[in-house]
Amino acid sequence: SVTLTSPAQSVQKFGARIPLTVTTDGGKGTLKYSIILIKEDGSEEALTSGQSSSSYTFTPRNAKTYRLYAKVTDTGDGNRTVSSNILEFEIEKGLVSVKGGKRITAAGPLTYGQKLSELSVVNNAFISTADGSDLTGTFAFNEPDLVLPAGTHNAGWTFTPDDSSNYEILHGSLRVTVNKAVPVITQY
């Protein structure tokens, strides 16, 4: 018999690497291992074919459900092939964080009358929490046209990854200082 196992839980975040191991109850000759992906339409794709190693690391390509099984061919038994059980993994959208674990901060204050969208920010680089890879996307304030009164405020922001089918949207807030405007007196 052939068994496919993994120490990974069946629900994973996008970017996870899933270790797989094939075990058998013996064989008469050299064993060749293949890991097979069952596609959504029922067709199959060999992720590995005829490998001598019984271990494989599966890296999902997208956030969705994957079904995998193993085939083992015994070269000493007339190339007899036996299939394993099917493992299913649900890959959820990956998490996003601010690069370096930093906080997004204002580069300086606004002056009363300026819109929130005019505020420059620092540390607005984002990564995948699974593997630390840089993510591109759009950073925007939740209320970009808001004009805040003088004082200190929290302003909400949203980072939308370009690859939003595989990564979650990240929300946060930052502290904004708004200085009083200097009155300008115009003579007529």
mmCIF file of C-alpha atoms in Angstrom:
data_model
loop_
_atom_site.group_PDB
_atom_site.id
_atom_site.type_symbol
_atom_site.label_atom_id
_atom_site.label_comp_id
_atom_site.label_asym_id
_atom_site.label_seq_id
_atom_site.Cartn_x
_atom_site.Cartn_y
_atom_site.Cartn_z
ATOM 1 C CA SER A 1 0.000 0.000 0.000
ATOM 2 C CA VAL A 2 0.979 3.630 -0.512
ATOM 3 C CA THR A 3 0.223 6.511 1.867
ATOM 4 C CA LEU A 4 0.685 10.252 1.321
ATOM 5 C CA THR A 5 1.071 12.295 4.504
ATOM 6 C CA SER A 6 1.926 15.832 5.541
ATOM 7 C CA PRO A 7 2.579 17.412 8.945
ATOM 8 C CA ALA A 8 0.920 20.586 7.605
ATOM 9 C CA GLN A 9 -2.657 21.363 8.567
ATOM 10 C CA SER A 10 -5.255 21.153 5.817
ATOM 11 C CA VAL A 11 -5.872 24.928 5.886
ATOM 12 C CA GLN A 12 -2.858 27.078 5.002
ATOM 13 C CA LYS A 13 -2.190 30.696 4.033
ATOM 14 C CA PHE A 14 -0.980 31.539 0.529
ATOM 15 C CA GLY A 15 2.818 31.409 0.414
ATOM 16 C CA ALA A 16 3.039 28.349 2.658
ATOM 17 C CA ARG A 17 5.310 25.481 1.657
ATOM 18 C CA ILE A 18 3.678 22.114 2.330
ATOM 19 C CA PRO A 19 5.950 19.113 2.986
ATOM 20 C CA LEU A 20 4.667 15.774 1.673
ATOM 21 C CA THR A 21 5.969 12.282 2.382
ATOM 22 C CA VAL A 22 5.104 9.039 0.610
ATOM 23 C CA THR A 23 5.363 5.792 2.568
ATOM 24 C CA THR A 24 5.026 2.253 1.243
ATOM 25 C CA ASP A 25 4.909 -1.215 2.745
ATOM 26 C CA GLY A 26 7.875 -2.347 0.660
ATOM 27 C CA GLY A 27 8.546 -3.321 -2.904
ATOM 28 C CA LYS A 28 10.568 -5.752 -5.019
ATOM 29 C CA GLY A 29 12.842 -3.243 -6.714
ATOM 30 C CA THR A 30 13.588 0.439 -7.018
ATOM 31 C CA LEU A 31 10.600 2.595 -6.190
ATOM 32 C CA LYS A 32 9.823 5.690 -8.288
ATOM 33 C CA TYR A 33 7.611 8.374 -6.753
ATOM 34 C CA SER A 34 5.245 10.810 -8.456
ATOM 35 C CA ILE A 35 3.100 13.508 -6.845
ATOM 36 C CA ILE A 36 -0.097 14.205 -8.758
ATOM 37 C CA LEU A 37 -2.289 17.326 -8.603
ATOM 38 C CA ILE A 38 -5.987 16.789 -9.348
ATOM 39 C CA LYS A 39 -7.144 19.944 -11.142
ATOM 40 C CA GLU A 40 -10.552 21.573 -10.680
ATOM 41 C CA ASP A 41 -11.766 20.076 -13.982
ATOM 42 C CA GLY A 42 -10.740 16.560 -12.853
ATOM 43 C CA SER A 43 -7.673 16.340 -15.076
ATOM 44 C CA GLU A 44 -4.313 15.574 -13.493
ATOM 45 C CA GLU A 45 -0.903 17.222 -13.520
ATOM 46 C CA ALA A 46 2.263 15.451 -12.415
ATOM 47 C CA LEU A 47 4.161 17.761 -10.061
ATOM 48 C CA THR A 48 6.975 15.194 -9.926
ATOM 49 C CA SER A 49 7.366 12.091 -12.026
ATOM 50 C CA GLY A 50 9.525 9.039 -11.379
ATOM 51 C CA GLN A 51 11.585 10.621 -8.616
ATOM 52 C CA SER A 52 13.790 8.536 -6.336
ATOM 53 C CA SER A 53 12.892 10.686 -3.301
ATOM 54 C CA SER A 54 9.774 9.957 -1.280
ATOM 55 C CA SER A 55 9.627 13.574 -0.043
ATOM 56 C CA TYR A 56 8.331 16.609 -1.883
ATOM 57 C CA THR A 57 7.554 20.212 -0.923
ATOM 58 C CA PHE A 58 4.403 21.565 -2.520
ATOM 59 C CA THR A 59 4.146 25.334 -3.015
ATOM 60 C CA PRO A 60 0.590 26.324 -4.004
ATOM 61 C CA ARG A 61 0.343 28.742 -6.950
ATOM 62 C CA ASN A 62 -2.882 30.473 -5.885
ATOM 63 C CA ALA A 63 -5.326 30.738 -3.016
ATOM 64 C CA LYS A 64 -7.778 27.879 -3.656
ATOM 65 C CA THR A 65 -8.346 24.185 -2.827
ATOM 66 C CA TYR A 66 -5.748 21.623 -3.944
ATOM 67 C CA ARG A 67 -6.129 17.838 -4.079
ATOM 68 C CA LEU A 68 -2.958 15.736 -4.277
ATOM 69 C CA TYR A 69 -2.057 12.070 -4.287
ATOM 70 C CA ALA A 70 1.035 9.947 -4.920
ATOM 71 C CA LYS A 71 1.783 7.190 -7.379
ATOM 72 C CA VAL A 72 4.580 4.727 -6.677
ATOM 73 C CA THR A 73 6.006 2.562 -9.431
ATOM 74 C CA ASP A 74 7.950 -0.577 -8.452
ATOM 75 C CA THR A 75 10.576 -1.234 -11.152
ATOM 76 C CA GLY A 76 11.223 -4.708 -9.702
ATOM 77 C CA ASP A 77 7.601 -5.750 -10.041
ATOM 78 C CA GLY A 78 6.988 -5.154 -13.756
ATOM 79 C CA ASN A 79 6.600 -1.400 -13.235
ATOM 80 C CA ARG A 80 3.460 -1.992 -11.176
ATOM 81 C CA THR A 81 2.016 1.356 -10.044
ATOM 82 C CA VAL A 82 -0.008 1.884 -6.873
ATOM 83 C CA SER A 83 -1.814 5.112 -5.935
ATOM 84 C CA SER A 84 -2.143 6.638 -2.494
ATOM 85 C CA ASN A 85 -4.887 8.363 -0.591
ATOM 86 C CA ILE A 86 -5.834 11.925 -1.574
ATOM 87 C CA LEU A 87 -4.816 14.887 0.602
ATOM 88 C CA GLU A 88 -6.760 18.131 0.322
ATOM 89 C CA PHE A 89 -5.402 21.564 1.240
ATOM 90 C CA GLU A 90 -7.433 24.761 1.402
ATOM 91 C CA ILE A 91 -5.140 27.691 0.645
ATOM 92 C CA GLU A 92 -6.496 30.956 2.000
ATOM 93 C CA LYS A 93 -5.390 34.426 0.974
ATOM 94 C CA GLY A 94 -1.995 35.330 2.409
ATOM 95 C CA LEU A 95 -1.462 37.939 5.069
ATOM 96 C CA VAL A 96 0.303 41.242 4.468
ATOM 97 C CA SER A 97 2.392 43.275 6.890
ATOM 98 C CA VAL A 98 4.415 46.459 6.866
ATOM 99 C CA LYS A 99 8.002 45.699 5.862
ATOM 100 C CA GLY A 100 10.443 45.349 8.735
ATOM 101 C CA GLY A 101 7.636 45.283 11.303
ATOM 102 C CA LYS A 102 7.639 49.093 11.275
ATOM 103 C CA ARG A 103 4.701 51.444 11.646
ATOM 104 C CA ILE A 104 3.611 53.702 8.838
ATOM 105 C CA THR A 105 4.164 57.259 9.989
ATOM 106 C CA ALA A 106 3.605 60.777 8.706
ATOM 107 C CA ALA A 107 6.699 62.395 7.174
ATOM 108 C CA GLY A 108 5.623 65.715 8.683
ATOM 109 C CA PRO A 109 2.570 67.704 9.691
ATOM 110 C CA LEU A 110 -0.264 69.046 7.601
ATOM 111 C CA THR A 111 -1.383 72.651 7.822
ATOM 112 C CA TYR A 112 -5.066 73.315 8.436
ATOM 113 C CA GLY A 113 -6.834 73.414 5.080
ATOM 114 C CA GLN A 114 -4.775 70.609 3.515
ATOM 115 C CA LYS A 115 -6.464 67.354 2.593
ATOM 116 C CA LEU A 116 -5.306 64.108 4.134
ATOM 117 C CA SER A 117 -4.220 62.935 0.658
ATOM 118 C CA GLU A 118 -1.529 65.665 0.715
ATOM 119 C CA LEU A 119 0.241 63.992 3.655
ATOM 120 C CA SER A 120 3.537 62.263 2.880
ATOM 121 C CA VAL A 121 4.154 58.998 4.696
ATOM 122 C CA VAL A 122 7.209 56.843 5.425
ATOM 123 C CA ASN A 123 7.605 53.075 5.897
ATOM 124 C CA ASN A 124 4.795 52.270 3.457
ATOM 125 C CA ALA A 125 6.427 49.163 2.007
ATOM 126 C CA PHE A 126 4.565 45.871 2.366
ATOM 127 C CA ILE A 127 5.504 42.186 2.433
ATOM 128 C CA SER A 128 3.949 38.742 2.499
ATOM 129 C CA THR A 129 4.019 37.415 6.061
ATOM 130 C CA ALA A 130 4.540 33.877 4.715
ATOM 131 C CA ASP A 131 7.848 34.405 2.941
ATOM 132 C CA GLY A 132 8.821 38.064 3.379
ATOM 133 C CA SER A 133 8.575 38.813 -0.337
ATOM 134 C CA ASP A 134 7.862 42.416 -1.335
ATOM 135 C CA LEU A 135 4.311 43.167 -2.442
ATOM 136 C CA THR A 136 3.204 45.905 -4.794
ATOM 137 C CA GLY A 137 -0.143 47.586 -4.536
ATOM 138 C CA THR A 138 -1.976 50.777 -3.712
ATOM 139 C CA PHE A 139 -1.674 52.670 -0.436
ATOM 140 C CA ALA A 140 -4.466 55.175 0.200
ATOM 141 C CA PHE A 141 -6.113 57.003 3.044
ATOM 142 C CA ASN A 142 -9.668 55.861 3.760
ATOM 143 C CA GLU A 143 -10.889 59.486 3.578
ATOM 144 C CA PRO A 144 -8.359 61.191 1.272
ATOM 145 C CA ASP A 145 -10.371 64.424 0.889
ATOM 146 C CA LEU A 146 -10.828 64.904 4.631
ATOM 147 C CA VAL A 147 -9.616 68.249 6.043
ATOM 148 C CA LEU A 148 -8.850 67.772 9.731
ATOM 149 C CA PRO A 149 -8.924 70.534 12.350
ATOM 150 C CA ALA A 150 -5.691 71.618 14.026
ATOM 151 C CA GLY A 151 -4.440 69.049 16.522
ATOM 152 C CA THR A 152 -3.411 65.383 16.556
ATOM 153 C CA HIS A 153 -5.606 62.743 14.937
ATOM 154 C CA ASN A 154 -5.616 59.108 13.826
ATOM 155 C CA ALA A 155 -6.217 58.595 10.107
ATOM 156 C CA GLY A 156 -7.203 55.244 8.622
ATOM 157 C CA TRP A 157 -5.408 53.812 5.594
ATOM 158 C CA THR A 158 -5.762 50.788 3.334
ATOM 159 C CA PHE A 159 -3.162 48.817 1.370
ATOM 160 C CA THR A 160 -4.652 46.847 -1.525
ATOM 161 C CA PRO A 161 -2.154 44.359 -3.008
ATOM 162 C CA ASP A 162 -1.978 44.164 -6.798
ATOM 163 C CA ASP A 163 -2.373 40.395 -6.322
ATOM 164 C CA SER A 164 -5.586 40.751 -4.311
ATOM 165 C CA SER A 165 -6.792 37.304 -5.386
ATOM 166 C CA ASN A 166 -3.979 35.764 -3.292
ATOM 167 C CA TYR A 167 -3.390 38.378 -0.558
ATOM 168 C CA GLU A 168 -5.653 40.030 1.992
ATOM 169 C CA ILE A 169 -6.181 43.792 2.053
ATOM 170 C CA LEU A 170 -4.396 45.416 5.015
ATOM 171 C CA HIS A 171 -5.958 48.215 7.061
ATOM 172 C CA GLY A 172 -4.274 50.439 9.601
ATOM 173 C CA SER A 173 -4.069 53.932 10.991
ATOM 174 C CA LEU A 174 -1.398 56.514 11.613
ATOM 175 C CA ARG A 175 -1.042 59.601 13.751
ATOM 176 C CA VAL A 176 -1.445 62.905 11.918
ATOM 177 C CA THR A 177 -0.538 66.324 13.277
ATOM 178 C CA VAL A 178 -2.348 69.307 11.784
ATOM 179 C CA ASN A 179 -0.834 72.717 12.458
ATOM 180 C CA LYS A 180 -2.924 75.861 12.630
ATOM 181 C CA ALA A 181 -2.952 77.868 9.425
ATOM 182 C CA VAL A 182 -1.209 81.243 9.474
ATOM 183 C CA PRO A 183 -3.789 83.896 8.652
ATOM 184 C CA VAL A 184 -3.029 86.021 5.640
ATOM 185 C CA ILE A 185 -4.330 89.579 5.753
ATOM 186 C CA THR A 186 -5.066 91.095 2.405
ATOM 187 C CA GLN A 187 -5.669 94.845 2.101
ATOM 188 C CA TYR A 188 -8.159 96.227 -0.356
#
